[in-house]
mmCIF file with all atom_site columns, C-alpha atoms in Angstrom:
data_model
loop_
_atom_site.group_PDB
_atom_site.id
_atom_site.type_symbol
_atom_site.label_atom_id
_atom_site.label_alt_id
_atom_site.label_comp_id
_atom_site.label_asym_id
_atom_site.label_entity_id
_atom_site.label_seq_id
_atom_site.pdbx_PDB_ins_code
_atom_site.Cartn_x
_atom_site.Cartn_y
_atom_site.Cartn_z
_atom_site.occupancy
_atom_site.B_iso_or_equiv
_atom_site.pdbx_formal_charge
_atom_site.auth_seq_id
_atom_site.auth_comp_id
_atom_site.auth_asym_id
_atom_site.auth_atom_id
_atom_site.pdbx_PDB_model_num
ATOM 1   C CA . UNK J 1 1   ? 80.581  70.077 105.852 1.00 95.00 ? 1   UNK J CA 1
ATOM 2   C CA . UNK J 1 2   ? 83.456  72.090 107.277 1.00 96.00 ? 2   UNK J CA 1
ATOM 3   C CA . UNK J 1 3   ? 86.365  69.866 108.276 1.00 97.00 ? 3   UNK J CA 1
ATOM 4   C CA . UNK J 1 4   ? 89.688  70.811 109.824 1.00 98.00 ? 4   UNK J CA 1
ATOM 5   C CA . UNK J 1 5   ? 92.194  68.019 110.358 1.00 98.00 ? 5   UNK J CA 1
ATOM 6   C CA . UNK J 1 6   ? 95.437  68.709 112.211 1.00 98.00 ? 6   UNK J CA 1
ATOM 7   C CA . UNK J 1 7   ? 98.575  66.620 112.035 1.00 97.00 ? 7   UNK J CA 1
ATOM 8   C CA . UNK J 1 8   ? 102.233 66.825 112.950 1.00 97.00 ? 8   UNK J CA 1
ATOM 9   C CA . UNK J 1 9   ? 102.104 66.699 116.728 1.00 96.00 ? 9   UNK J CA 1
ATOM 10  C CA . UNK J 1 10  ? 104.363 64.495 118.792 1.00 97.00 ? 10  UNK J CA 1
ATOM 11  C CA . UNK J 1 11  ? 107.105 64.340 121.394 1.00 97.00 ? 11  UNK J CA 1
ATOM 12  C CA . UNK J 1 12  ? 109.986 66.775 120.981 1.00 97.00 ? 12  UNK J CA 1
ATOM 13  C CA . UNK J 1 13  ? 112.886 67.755 123.214 1.00 97.00 ? 13  UNK J CA 1
ATOM 14  C CA . UNK J 1 14  ? 113.167 71.265 124.662 1.00 97.00 ? 14  UNK J CA 1
ATOM 15  C CA . UNK J 1 15  ? 114.762 73.542 122.105 1.00 97.00 ? 15  UNK J CA 1
ATOM 16  C CA . UNK J 1 16  ? 113.505 71.401 119.251 1.00 97.00 ? 16  UNK J CA 1
ATOM 17  C CA . UNK J 1 17  ? 111.184 72.186 116.349 1.00 98.00 ? 17  UNK J CA 1
ATOM 18  C CA . UNK J 1 18  ? 107.927 70.859 115.025 1.00 98.00 ? 18  UNK J CA 1
ATOM 19  C CA . UNK J 1 19  ? 105.638 71.793 112.140 1.00 98.00 ? 19  UNK J CA 1
ATOM 20  C CA . UNK J 1 20  ? 101.905 71.397 112.515 1.00 98.00 ? 20  UNK J CA 1
ATOM 21  C CA . UNK J 1 21  ? 99.591  71.152 109.527 1.00 98.00 ? 21  UNK J CA 1
ATOM 22  C CA . UNK J 1 22  ? 95.854  71.621 109.189 1.00 98.00 ? 22  UNK J CA 1
ATOM 23  C CA . UNK J 1 23  ? 93.969  70.340 106.144 1.00 98.00 ? 23  UNK J CA 1
ATOM 24  C CA . UNK J 1 24  ? 90.764  72.248 105.493 1.00 98.00 ? 24  UNK J CA 1
ATOM 25  C CA . UNK J 1 25  ? 87.767  71.152 103.458 1.00 97.00 ? 25  UNK J CA 1
ATOM 26  C CA . UNK J 1 26  ? 84.088  71.920 103.026 1.00 97.00 ? 26  UNK J CA 1
ATOM 27  C CA . UNK J 1 27  ? 84.515  75.688 102.611 1.00 96.00 ? 27  UNK J CA 1
ATOM 28  C CA . UNK J 1 28  ? 86.424  78.237 100.528 1.00 97.00 ? 28  UNK J CA 1
ATOM 29  C CA . UNK J 1 29  ? 89.615  78.239 102.568 1.00 97.00 ? 29  UNK J CA 1
ATOM 30  C CA . UNK J 1 30  ? 91.087  81.311 100.896 1.00 97.00 ? 30  UNK J CA 1
ATOM 31  C CA . UNK J 1 31  ? 88.145  83.447 102.066 1.00 96.00 ? 31  UNK J CA 1
ATOM 32  C CA . UNK J 1 32  ? 88.741  83.077 105.796 1.00 96.00 ? 32  UNK J CA 1
ATOM 33  C CA . UNK J 1 33  ? 91.120  84.182 108.481 1.00 95.00 ? 33  UNK J CA 1
ATOM 34  C CA . UNK J 1 34  ? 92.488  81.128 110.292 1.00 97.00 ? 34  UNK J CA 1
ATOM 35  C CA . UNK J 1 35  ? 93.777  80.632 113.817 1.00 96.00 ? 35  UNK J CA 1
ATOM 36  C CA . UNK J 1 36  ? 95.752  78.270 116.007 1.00 98.00 ? 36  UNK J CA 1
ATOM 37  C CA . UNK J 1 37  ? 94.497  77.852 119.573 1.00 97.00 ? 37  UNK J CA 1
ATOM 38  C CA . UNK J 1 38  ? 96.143  75.627 122.176 1.00 97.00 ? 38  UNK J CA 1
ATOM 39  C CA . UNK J 1 39  ? 95.120  73.964 125.399 1.00 97.00 ? 39  UNK J CA 1
ATOM 40  C CA . UNK J 1 40  ? 97.679  72.796 127.935 1.00 96.00 ? 40  UNK J CA 1
ATOM 41  C CA . UNK J 1 41  ? 96.785  69.599 129.839 1.00 95.00 ? 41  UNK J CA 1
ATOM 42  C CA . UNK J 1 42  ? 93.974  70.354 132.281 1.00 93.00 ? 42  UNK J CA 1
ATOM 43  C CA . UNK J 1 43  ? 94.003  74.037 131.382 1.00 94.00 ? 43  UNK J CA 1
ATOM 44  C CA . UNK J 1 44  ? 91.882  76.482 129.402 1.00 95.00 ? 44  UNK J CA 1
ATOM 45  C CA . UNK J 1 45  ? 92.044  77.695 125.835 1.00 96.00 ? 45  UNK J CA 1
ATOM 46  C CA . UNK J 1 46  ? 94.827  80.021 124.722 1.00 95.00 ? 46  UNK J CA 1
ATOM 47  C CA . UNK J 1 47  ? 94.833  81.749 121.355 1.00 95.00 ? 47  UNK J CA 1
ATOM 48  C CA . UNK J 1 48  ? 98.229  81.365 119.653 1.00 96.00 ? 48  UNK J CA 1
ATOM 49  C CA . UNK J 1 49  ? 98.157  82.998 116.226 1.00 96.00 ? 49  UNK J CA 1
ATOM 50  C CA . UNK J 1 50  ? 96.007  84.347 113.381 1.00 94.00 ? 50  UNK J CA 1
ATOM 51  C CA . UNK J 1 51  ? 96.604  84.719 109.673 1.00 96.00 ? 51  UNK J CA 1
ATOM 52  C CA . UNK J 1 52  ? 94.683  86.771 107.142 1.00 95.00 ? 52  UNK J CA 1
ATOM 53  C CA . UNK J 1 53  ? 93.141  85.273 104.017 1.00 96.00 ? 53  UNK J CA 1
ATOM 54  C CA . UNK J 1 54  ? 96.100  86.085 101.765 1.00 96.00 ? 54  UNK J CA 1
ATOM 55  C CA . UNK J 1 55  ? 98.749  85.636 104.446 1.00 96.00 ? 55  UNK J CA 1
ATOM 56  C CA . UNK J 1 56  ? 99.610  89.336 104.451 1.00 96.00 ? 56  UNK J CA 1
ATOM 57  C CA . UNK J 1 57  ? 98.823  89.825 108.145 1.00 94.00 ? 57  UNK J CA 1
ATOM 58  C CA . UNK J 1 58  ? 99.883  87.568 110.976 1.00 95.00 ? 58  UNK J CA 1
ATOM 59  C CA . UNK J 1 59  ? 99.456  88.023 114.720 1.00 94.00 ? 59  UNK J CA 1
ATOM 60  C CA . UNK J 1 60  ? 100.845 86.089 117.668 1.00 94.00 ? 60  UNK J CA 1
ATOM 61  C CA . UNK J 1 61  ? 100.418 85.838 121.413 1.00 93.00 ? 61  UNK J CA 1
ATOM 62  C CA . UNK J 1 62  ? 103.448 87.382 123.115 1.00 92.00 ? 62  UNK J CA 1
ATOM 63  C CA . UNK J 1 63  ? 104.689 84.066 124.528 1.00 94.00 ? 63  UNK J CA 1
ATOM 64  C CA . UNK J 1 64  ? 105.369 82.605 121.062 1.00 96.00 ? 64  UNK J CA 1
ATOM 65  C CA . UNK J 1 65  ? 106.528 85.689 119.142 1.00 96.00 ? 65  UNK J CA 1
ATOM 66  C CA . UNK J 1 66  ? 109.852 85.079 117.457 1.00 97.00 ? 66  UNK J CA 1
ATOM 67  C CA . UNK J 1 67  ? 109.562 81.307 117.936 1.00 98.00 ? 67  UNK J CA 1
ATOM 68  C CA . UNK J 1 68  ? 106.382 80.319 116.076 1.00 98.00 ? 68  UNK J CA 1
ATOM 69  C CA . UNK J 1 69  ? 105.392 81.142 112.507 1.00 98.00 ? 69  UNK J CA 1
ATOM 70  C CA . UNK J 1 70  ? 101.902 80.766 111.103 1.00 98.00 ? 70  UNK J CA 1
ATOM 71  C CA . UNK J 1 71  ? 101.516 80.309 107.354 1.00 98.00 ? 71  UNK J CA 1
ATOM 72  C CA . UNK J 1 72  ? 99.058  79.023 104.801 1.00 98.00 ? 72  UNK J CA 1
ATOM 73  C CA . UNK J 1 73  ? 98.899  77.573 101.301 1.00 98.00 ? 73  UNK J CA 1
ATOM 74  C CA . UNK J 1 74  ? 95.562  78.456 99.768  1.00 98.00 ? 74  UNK J CA 1
ATOM 75  C CA . UNK J 1 75  ? 96.235  76.258 96.745  1.00 98.00 ? 75  UNK J CA 1
ATOM 76  C CA . UNK J 1 76  ? 96.497  73.279 99.089  1.00 98.00 ? 76  UNK J CA 1
ATOM 77  C CA . UNK J 1 77  ? 93.767  74.415 101.511 1.00 98.00 ? 77  UNK J CA 1
ATOM 78  C CA . UNK J 1 78  ? 96.277  74.087 104.307 1.00 98.00 ? 78  UNK J CA 1
ATOM 79  C CA . UNK J 1 79  ? 97.317  75.974 107.407 1.00 98.00 ? 79  UNK J CA 1
ATOM 80  C CA . UNK J 1 80  ? 100.654 75.532 109.145 1.00 98.00 ? 80  UNK J CA 1
ATOM 81  C CA . UNK J 1 81  ? 102.370 76.362 112.406 1.00 98.00 ? 81  UNK J CA 1
ATOM 82  C CA . UNK J 1 82  ? 106.156 76.163 112.486 1.00 98.00 ? 82  UNK J CA 1
ATOM 83  C CA . UNK J 1 83  ? 107.267 75.907 116.096 1.00 98.00 ? 83  UNK J CA 1
ATOM 84  C CA . UNK J 1 84  ? 110.921 76.476 116.976 1.00 98.00 ? 84  UNK J CA 1
ATOM 85  C CA . UNK J 1 85  ? 112.826 76.711 120.261 1.00 98.00 ? 85  UNK J CA 1
ATOM 86  C CA . UNK J 1 86  ? 110.095 74.715 121.942 1.00 98.00 ? 86  UNK J CA 1
ATOM 87  C CA . UNK J 1 87  ? 109.716 74.879 125.700 1.00 98.00 ? 87  UNK J CA 1
ATOM 88  C CA . UNK J 1 88  ? 108.016 72.643 128.237 1.00 97.00 ? 88  UNK J CA 1
ATOM 89  C CA . UNK J 1 89  ? 105.280 75.248 128.596 1.00 97.00 ? 89  UNK J CA 1
ATOM 90  C CA . UNK J 1 90  ? 104.385 74.812 124.918 1.00 98.00 ? 90  UNK J CA 1
ATOM 91  C CA . UNK J 1 91  ? 103.067 71.333 125.727 1.00 98.00 ? 91  UNK J CA 1
ATOM 92  C CA . UNK J 1 92  ? 99.424  71.376 124.685 1.00 98.00 ? 92  UNK J CA 1
ATOM 93  C CA . UNK J 1 93  ? 96.789  70.188 122.273 1.00 98.00 ? 93  UNK J CA 1
ATOM 94  C CA . UNK J 1 94  ? 96.934  72.534 119.294 1.00 98.00 ? 94  UNK J CA 1
ATOM 95  C CA . UNK J 1 95  ? 93.676  73.272 117.487 1.00 98.00 ? 95  UNK J CA 1
ATOM 96  C CA . UNK J 1 96  ? 93.285  74.692 114.021 1.00 98.00 ? 96  UNK J CA 1
ATOM 97  C CA . UNK J 1 97  ? 90.236  76.969 113.857 1.00 97.00 ? 97  UNK J CA 1
ATOM 98  C CA . UNK J 1 98  ? 88.347  78.989 111.289 1.00 97.00 ? 98  UNK J CA 1
ATOM 99  C CA . UNK J 1 99  ? 87.381  82.604 111.885 1.00 94.00 ? 99  UNK J CA 1
ATOM 100 C CA . UNK J 1 100 ? 84.029  83.537 110.365 1.00 91.00 ? 100 UNK J CA 1
ATOM 101 C CA . UNK J 1 101 ? 83.488  86.675 108.318 1.00 85.00 ? 101 UNK J CA 1
ATOM 102 C CA . UNK J 1 102 ? 81.957  88.306 111.383 1.00 83.00 ? 102 UNK J CA 1
ATOM 103 C CA . UNK J 1 103 ? 84.946  87.410 113.535 1.00 85.00 ? 103 UNK J CA 1
ATOM 104 C CA . UNK J 1 104 ? 83.655  84.327 115.340 1.00 90.00 ? 104 UNK J CA 1
ATOM 105 C CA . UNK J 1 105 ? 85.990  81.377 115.819 1.00 92.00 ? 105 UNK J CA 1
ATOM 106 C CA . UNK J 1 106 ? 83.364  79.017 114.524 1.00 94.00 ? 106 UNK J CA 1
ATOM 107 C CA . UNK J 1 107 ? 84.904  75.679 113.548 1.00 96.00 ? 107 UNK J CA 1
ATOM 108 C CA . UNK J 1 108 ? 87.645  73.723 115.286 1.00 97.00 ? 108 UNK J CA 1
ATOM 109 C CA . UNK J 1 109 ? 89.706  70.719 114.314 1.00 97.00 ? 109 UNK J CA 1
ATOM 110 C CA . UNK J 1 110 ? 90.099  67.710 116.571 1.00 97.00 ? 110 UNK J CA 1
ATOM 111 C CA . UNK J 1 111 ? 93.506  68.894 117.764 1.00 97.00 ? 111 UNK J CA 1
ATOM 112 C CA . UNK J 1 112 ? 97.022  67.482 117.737 1.00 98.00 ? 112 UNK J CA 1
ATOM 113 C CA . UNK J 1 113 ? 99.078  66.934 120.888 1.00 98.00 ? 113 UNK J CA 1
ATOM 114 C CA . UNK J 1 114 ? 102.507 68.473 121.204 1.00 98.00 ? 114 UNK J CA 1
ATOM 115 C CA . UNK J 1 115 ? 104.625 67.280 124.123 1.00 98.00 ? 115 UNK J CA 1
ATOM 116 C CA . UNK J 1 116 ? 107.892 69.046 124.888 1.00 98.00 ? 116 UNK J CA 1
ATOM 117 C CA . UNK J 1 117 ? 109.960 66.933 127.223 1.00 96.00 ? 117 UNK J CA 1
ATOM 118 C CA . UNK J 1 118 ? 113.406 65.426 127.566 1.00 94.00 ? 118 UNK J CA 1
ATOM 119 C CA . UNK S 2 1   ? 95.689  84.079 134.212 1.00 79.00 ? 1   UNK S CA 1
ATOM 120 C CA . UNK S 2 2   ? 92.976  84.441 131.561 1.00 85.00 ? 2   UNK S CA 1
ATOM 121 C CA . UNK S 2 3   ? 91.949  87.843 130.210 1.00 88.00 ? 3   UNK S CA 1
ATOM 122 C CA . UNK S 2 4   ? 88.263  87.000 130.667 1.00 95.00 ? 4   UNK S CA 1
ATOM 123 C CA . UNK S 2 5   ? 87.049  85.863 134.081 1.00 96.00 ? 5   UNK S CA 1
ATOM 124 C CA . UNK S 2 6   ? 84.691  82.923 134.516 1.00 97.00 ? 6   UNK S CA 1
ATOM 125 C CA . UNK S 2 7   ? 83.719  80.984 137.644 1.00 97.00 ? 7   UNK S CA 1
ATOM 126 C CA . UNK S 2 8   ? 85.730  77.737 137.809 1.00 96.00 ? 8   UNK S CA 1
ATOM 127 C CA . UNK S 2 9   ? 82.657  75.606 138.342 1.00 96.00 ? 9   UNK S CA 1
ATOM 128 C CA . UNK S 2 10  ? 78.872  75.635 138.548 1.00 97.00 ? 10  UNK S CA 1
ATOM 129 C CA . UNK S 2 11  ? 76.403  72.886 139.303 1.00 95.00 ? 11  UNK S CA 1
ATOM 130 C CA . UNK S 2 12  ? 72.679  72.265 139.213 1.00 95.00 ? 12  UNK S CA 1
ATOM 131 C CA . UNK S 2 13  ? 70.220  69.417 139.127 1.00 95.00 ? 13  UNK S CA 1
ATOM 132 C CA . UNK S 2 14  ? 68.771  67.908 135.961 1.00 96.00 ? 14  UNK S CA 1
ATOM 133 C CA . UNK S 2 15  ? 65.942  70.011 134.582 1.00 96.00 ? 15  UNK S CA 1
ATOM 134 C CA . UNK S 2 16  ? 67.116  73.128 136.369 1.00 97.00 ? 16  UNK S CA 1
ATOM 135 C CA . UNK S 2 17  ? 68.646  76.296 134.954 1.00 97.00 ? 17  UNK S CA 1
ATOM 136 C CA . UNK S 2 18  ? 72.217  77.533 135.303 1.00 97.00 ? 18  UNK S CA 1
ATOM 137 C CA . UNK S 2 19  ? 74.027  80.682 134.273 1.00 97.00 ? 19  UNK S CA 1
ATOM 138 C CA . UNK S 2 20  ? 77.734  81.143 133.618 1.00 98.00 ? 20  UNK S CA 1
ATOM 139 C CA . UNK S 2 21  ? 79.243  84.596 133.756 1.00 97.00 ? 21  UNK S CA 1
ATOM 140 C CA . UNK S 2 22  ? 82.152  86.026 131.780 1.00 98.00 ? 22  UNK S CA 1
ATOM 141 C CA . UNK S 2 23  ? 83.707  89.299 132.848 1.00 97.00 ? 23  UNK S CA 1
ATOM 142 C CA . UNK S 2 24  ? 86.076  91.405 130.789 1.00 95.00 ? 24  UNK S CA 1
ATOM 143 C CA . UNK S 2 25  ? 86.856  95.014 130.016 1.00 94.00 ? 25  UNK S CA 1
ATOM 144 C CA . UNK S 2 26  ? 86.053  97.776 127.567 1.00 93.00 ? 26  UNK S CA 1
ATOM 145 C CA . UNK S 2 27  ? 88.867  96.624 125.272 1.00 92.00 ? 27  UNK S CA 1
ATOM 146 C CA . UNK S 2 28  ? 87.413  93.156 124.818 1.00 93.00 ? 28  UNK S CA 1
ATOM 147 C CA . UNK S 2 29  ? 83.815  92.319 125.773 1.00 95.00 ? 29  UNK S CA 1
ATOM 148 C CA . UNK S 2 30  ? 82.830  95.967 125.946 1.00 94.00 ? 30  UNK S CA 1
ATOM 149 C CA . UNK S 2 31  ? 83.539  96.538 122.264 1.00 92.00 ? 31  UNK S CA 1
ATOM 150 C CA . UNK S 2 32  ? 83.324  93.150 120.616 1.00 93.00 ? 32  UNK S CA 1
ATOM 151 C CA . UNK S 2 33  ? 80.932  90.263 120.117 1.00 95.00 ? 33  UNK S CA 1
ATOM 152 C CA . UNK S 2 34  ? 81.133  87.384 122.579 1.00 96.00 ? 34  UNK S CA 1
ATOM 153 C CA . UNK S 2 35  ? 81.068  83.694 121.681 1.00 97.00 ? 35  UNK S CA 1
ATOM 154 C CA . UNK S 2 36  ? 80.509  80.685 123.912 1.00 98.00 ? 36  UNK S CA 1
ATOM 155 C CA . UNK S 2 37  ? 81.971  77.213 123.426 1.00 98.00 ? 37  UNK S CA 1
ATOM 156 C CA . UNK S 2 38  ? 81.142  73.820 124.882 1.00 97.00 ? 38  UNK S CA 1
ATOM 157 C CA . UNK S 2 39  ? 83.938  71.308 125.340 1.00 97.00 ? 39  UNK S CA 1
ATOM 158 C CA . UNK S 2 40  ? 82.823  67.812 126.213 1.00 96.00 ? 40  UNK S CA 1
ATOM 159 C CA . UNK S 2 41  ? 85.477  65.620 127.860 1.00 92.00 ? 41  UNK S CA 1
ATOM 160 C CA . UNK S 2 42  ? 88.188  64.609 125.422 1.00 92.00 ? 42  UNK S CA 1
ATOM 161 C CA . UNK S 2 43  ? 86.761  66.568 122.495 1.00 95.00 ? 43  UNK S CA 1
ATOM 162 C CA . UNK S 2 44  ? 87.391  69.840 120.690 1.00 96.00 ? 44  UNK S CA 1
ATOM 163 C CA . UNK S 2 45  ? 85.464  73.002 121.587 1.00 96.00 ? 45  UNK S CA 1
ATOM 164 C CA . UNK S 2 46  ? 82.167  73.484 119.793 1.00 97.00 ? 46  UNK S CA 1
ATOM 165 C CA . UNK S 2 47  ? 80.508  76.824 119.094 1.00 97.00 ? 47  UNK S CA 1
ATOM 166 C CA . UNK S 2 48  ? 77.338  77.299 121.145 1.00 97.00 ? 48  UNK S CA 1
ATOM 167 C CA . UNK S 2 49  ? 76.627  81.028 120.924 1.00 97.00 ? 49  UNK S CA 1
ATOM 168 C CA . UNK S 2 50  ? 78.028  83.693 118.619 1.00 96.00 ? 50  UNK S CA 1
ATOM 169 C CA . UNK S 2 51  ? 77.585  87.455 118.327 1.00 96.00 ? 51  UNK S CA 1
ATOM 170 C CA . UNK S 2 52  ? 76.475  87.580 121.968 1.00 96.00 ? 52  UNK S CA 1
ATOM 171 C CA . UNK S 2 53  ? 73.156  85.791 121.606 1.00 97.00 ? 53  UNK S CA 1
ATOM 172 C CA . UNK S 2 54  ? 72.882  83.865 118.329 1.00 97.00 ? 54  UNK S CA 1
ATOM 173 C CA . UNK S 2 55  ? 72.767  80.096 118.104 1.00 97.00 ? 55  UNK S CA 1
ATOM 174 C CA . UNK S 2 56  ? 74.325  78.138 115.215 1.00 94.00 ? 56  UNK S CA 1
ATOM 175 C CA . UNK S 2 57  ? 71.982  75.713 113.518 1.00 94.00 ? 57  UNK S CA 1
ATOM 176 C CA . UNK S 2 58  ? 71.590  72.549 115.543 1.00 94.00 ? 58  UNK S CA 1
ATOM 177 C CA . UNK S 2 59  ? 72.092  74.200 118.921 1.00 96.00 ? 59  UNK S CA 1
ATOM 178 C CA . UNK S 2 60  ? 68.896  73.851 120.984 1.00 96.00 ? 60  UNK S CA 1
ATOM 179 C CA . UNK S 2 61  ? 67.167  76.928 122.354 1.00 95.00 ? 61  UNK S CA 1
ATOM 180 C CA . UNK S 2 62  ? 67.925  75.687 125.860 1.00 97.00 ? 62  UNK S CA 1
ATOM 181 C CA . UNK S 2 63  ? 71.192  77.571 125.355 1.00 97.00 ? 63  UNK S CA 1
ATOM 182 C CA . UNK S 2 64  ? 71.101  81.370 125.378 1.00 97.00 ? 64  UNK S CA 1
ATOM 183 C CA . UNK S 2 65  ? 73.567  84.218 125.557 1.00 97.00 ? 65  UNK S CA 1
ATOM 184 C CA . UNK S 2 66  ? 73.463  87.837 126.606 1.00 97.00 ? 66  UNK S CA 1
ATOM 185 C CA . UNK S 2 67  ? 75.855  90.727 127.036 1.00 97.00 ? 67  UNK S CA 1
ATOM 186 C CA . UNK S 2 68  ? 75.749  93.871 129.094 1.00 96.00 ? 68  UNK S CA 1
ATOM 187 C CA . UNK S 2 69  ? 78.613  96.320 129.194 1.00 96.00 ? 69  UNK S CA 1
ATOM 188 C CA . UNK S 2 70  ? 81.802  94.396 129.893 1.00 96.00 ? 70  UNK S CA 1
ATOM 189 C CA . UNK S 2 71  ? 80.142  91.156 130.953 1.00 97.00 ? 71  UNK S CA 1
ATOM 190 C CA . UNK S 2 72  ? 78.417  88.292 129.195 1.00 98.00 ? 72  UNK S CA 1
ATOM 191 C CA . UNK S 2 73  ? 76.287  85.425 130.392 1.00 98.00 ? 73  UNK S CA 1
ATOM 192 C CA . UNK S 2 74  ? 75.529  81.955 129.104 1.00 98.00 ? 74  UNK S CA 1
ATOM 193 C CA . UNK S 2 75  ? 72.247  80.431 130.227 1.00 98.00 ? 75  UNK S CA 1
ATOM 194 C CA . UNK S 2 76  ? 71.290  76.786 130.025 1.00 97.00 ? 76  UNK S CA 1
ATOM 195 C CA . UNK S 2 77  ? 67.774  75.640 130.865 1.00 97.00 ? 77  UNK S CA 1
ATOM 196 C CA . UNK S 2 78  ? 66.330  72.163 131.222 1.00 96.00 ? 78  UNK S CA 1
ATOM 197 C CA . UNK S 2 79  ? 69.739  70.778 132.236 1.00 96.00 ? 79  UNK S CA 1
ATOM 198 C CA . UNK S 2 80  ? 70.622  67.295 131.011 1.00 96.00 ? 80  UNK S CA 1
ATOM 199 C CA . UNK S 2 81  ? 73.445  65.025 132.093 1.00 94.00 ? 81  UNK S CA 1
ATOM 200 C CA . UNK S 2 82  ? 74.821  65.354 128.578 1.00 94.00 ? 82  UNK S CA 1
ATOM 201 C CA . UNK S 2 83  ? 75.399  69.066 129.236 1.00 96.00 ? 83  UNK S CA 1
ATOM 202 C CA . UNK S 2 84  ? 78.243  68.209 131.633 1.00 96.00 ? 84  UNK S CA 1
ATOM 203 C CA . UNK S 2 85  ? 81.205  69.894 130.009 1.00 96.00 ? 85  UNK S CA 1
ATOM 204 C CA . UNK S 2 86  ? 83.587  72.814 130.198 1.00 97.00 ? 86  UNK S CA 1
ATOM 205 C CA . UNK S 2 87  ? 82.237  76.089 128.870 1.00 98.00 ? 87  UNK S CA 1
ATOM 206 C CA . UNK S 2 88  ? 84.402  78.936 127.565 1.00 98.00 ? 88  UNK S CA 1
ATOM 207 C CA . UNK S 2 89  ? 83.634  82.498 126.570 1.00 97.00 ? 89  UNK S CA 1
ATOM 208 C CA . UNK S 2 90  ? 85.705  84.163 123.893 1.00 96.00 ? 90  UNK S CA 1
ATOM 209 C CA . UNK S 2 91  ? 86.046  87.467 122.112 1.00 95.00 ? 91  UNK S CA 1
ATOM 210 C CA . UNK S 2 92  ? 88.665  89.768 120.591 1.00 92.00 ? 92  UNK S CA 1
ATOM 211 C CA . UNK S 2 93  ? 90.792  92.386 122.272 1.00 89.00 ? 93  UNK S CA 1
ATOM 212 C CA . UNK S 2 94  ? 90.629  95.738 120.493 1.00 82.00 ? 94  UNK S CA 1
ATOM 213 C CA . UNK S 2 95  ? 93.782  96.971 122.222 1.00 80.00 ? 95  UNK S CA 1
ATOM 214 C CA . UNK S 2 96  ? 95.790  94.209 120.515 1.00 75.00 ? 96  UNK S CA 1
ATOM 215 C CA . UNK S 2 97  ? 95.483  93.728 116.776 1.00 71.00 ? 97  UNK S CA 1
ATOM 216 C CA . UNK S 2 98  ? 93.518  90.607 115.887 1.00 75.00 ? 98  UNK S CA 1
ATOM 217 C CA . UNK S 2 99  ? 94.173  88.961 119.260 1.00 86.00 ? 99  UNK S CA 1
ATOM 218 C CA . UNK S 2 100 ? 91.516  86.540 120.467 1.00 91.00 ? 100 UNK S CA 1
ATOM 219 C CA . UNK S 2 101 ? 90.983  86.091 124.196 1.00 94.00 ? 101 UNK S CA 1
ATOM 220 C CA . UNK S 2 102 ? 89.219  83.377 126.142 1.00 95.00 ? 102 UNK S CA 1
ATOM 221 C CA . UNK S 2 103 ? 87.904  82.877 129.629 1.00 96.00 ? 103 UNK S CA 1
ATOM 222 C CA . UNK S 2 104 ? 89.494  80.306 131.897 1.00 96.00 ? 104 UNK S CA 1
ATOM 223 C CA . UNK S 2 105 ? 86.552  77.960 131.478 1.00 97.00 ? 105 UNK S CA 1
ATOM 224 C CA . UNK S 2 106 ? 83.709  76.836 133.712 1.00 97.00 ? 106 UNK S CA 1
ATOM 225 C CA . UNK S 2 107 ? 83.106  73.193 134.528 1.00 97.00 ? 107 UNK S CA 1
ATOM 226 C CA . UNK S 2 108 ? 79.402  72.390 134.626 1.00 97.00 ? 108 UNK S CA 1
ATOM 227 C CA . UNK S 2 109 ? 78.276  69.514 136.807 1.00 96.00 ? 109 UNK S CA 1
ATOM 228 C CA . UNK S 2 110 ? 74.739  68.229 136.490 1.00 95.00 ? 110 UNK S CA 1
ATOM 229 C CA . UNK S 2 111 ? 74.071  66.640 139.859 1.00 88.00 ? 111 UNK S CA 1
#
């Protein structure tokens, strides 16, 4: 059974940093692209970042470029999102998601809430 | 403002049928597969339809998907109160490397 479990969310002040983690199990983690998708309170889904199987390619939504870094450790079956210079508008539930071979975002974690507020 | 356009809400009575539209452009829906997700209150999104019209195992055939040109449609028949949820379409944007895009979501109310 595919499982994605996020952790690391919490309350942080504007300008602060936070590192999210996602522990993957039930599939060969190193064979899949992985994504972070976020959802602001009461809002829709917004894709944040993607990373290729070996970490050689990374892509970001414009609003987080230069502030967020996606990474992975295939030996630990883990995905990460380092978030710096956080803003109030980054407040959201952050989901870790798997991208299938055919390009479908097919499995999602339960999400971790990040609140940026003073 | 979401890249893909969905109606904010739809409603229908139990047992009836409802369709949810998703409109995009040639750079996204027009040249890529569309997926649909169901998000029940307080839970993570769940894949309902992939590659325009395929259902993952465990998804009942009451749920169907179709695509034509730059638009896609999710259909739900035999509505149940348990279908009340937010529904999102999603795809990739070919004009932006490996960028996923989603619709703004449609809230389904089963009256």
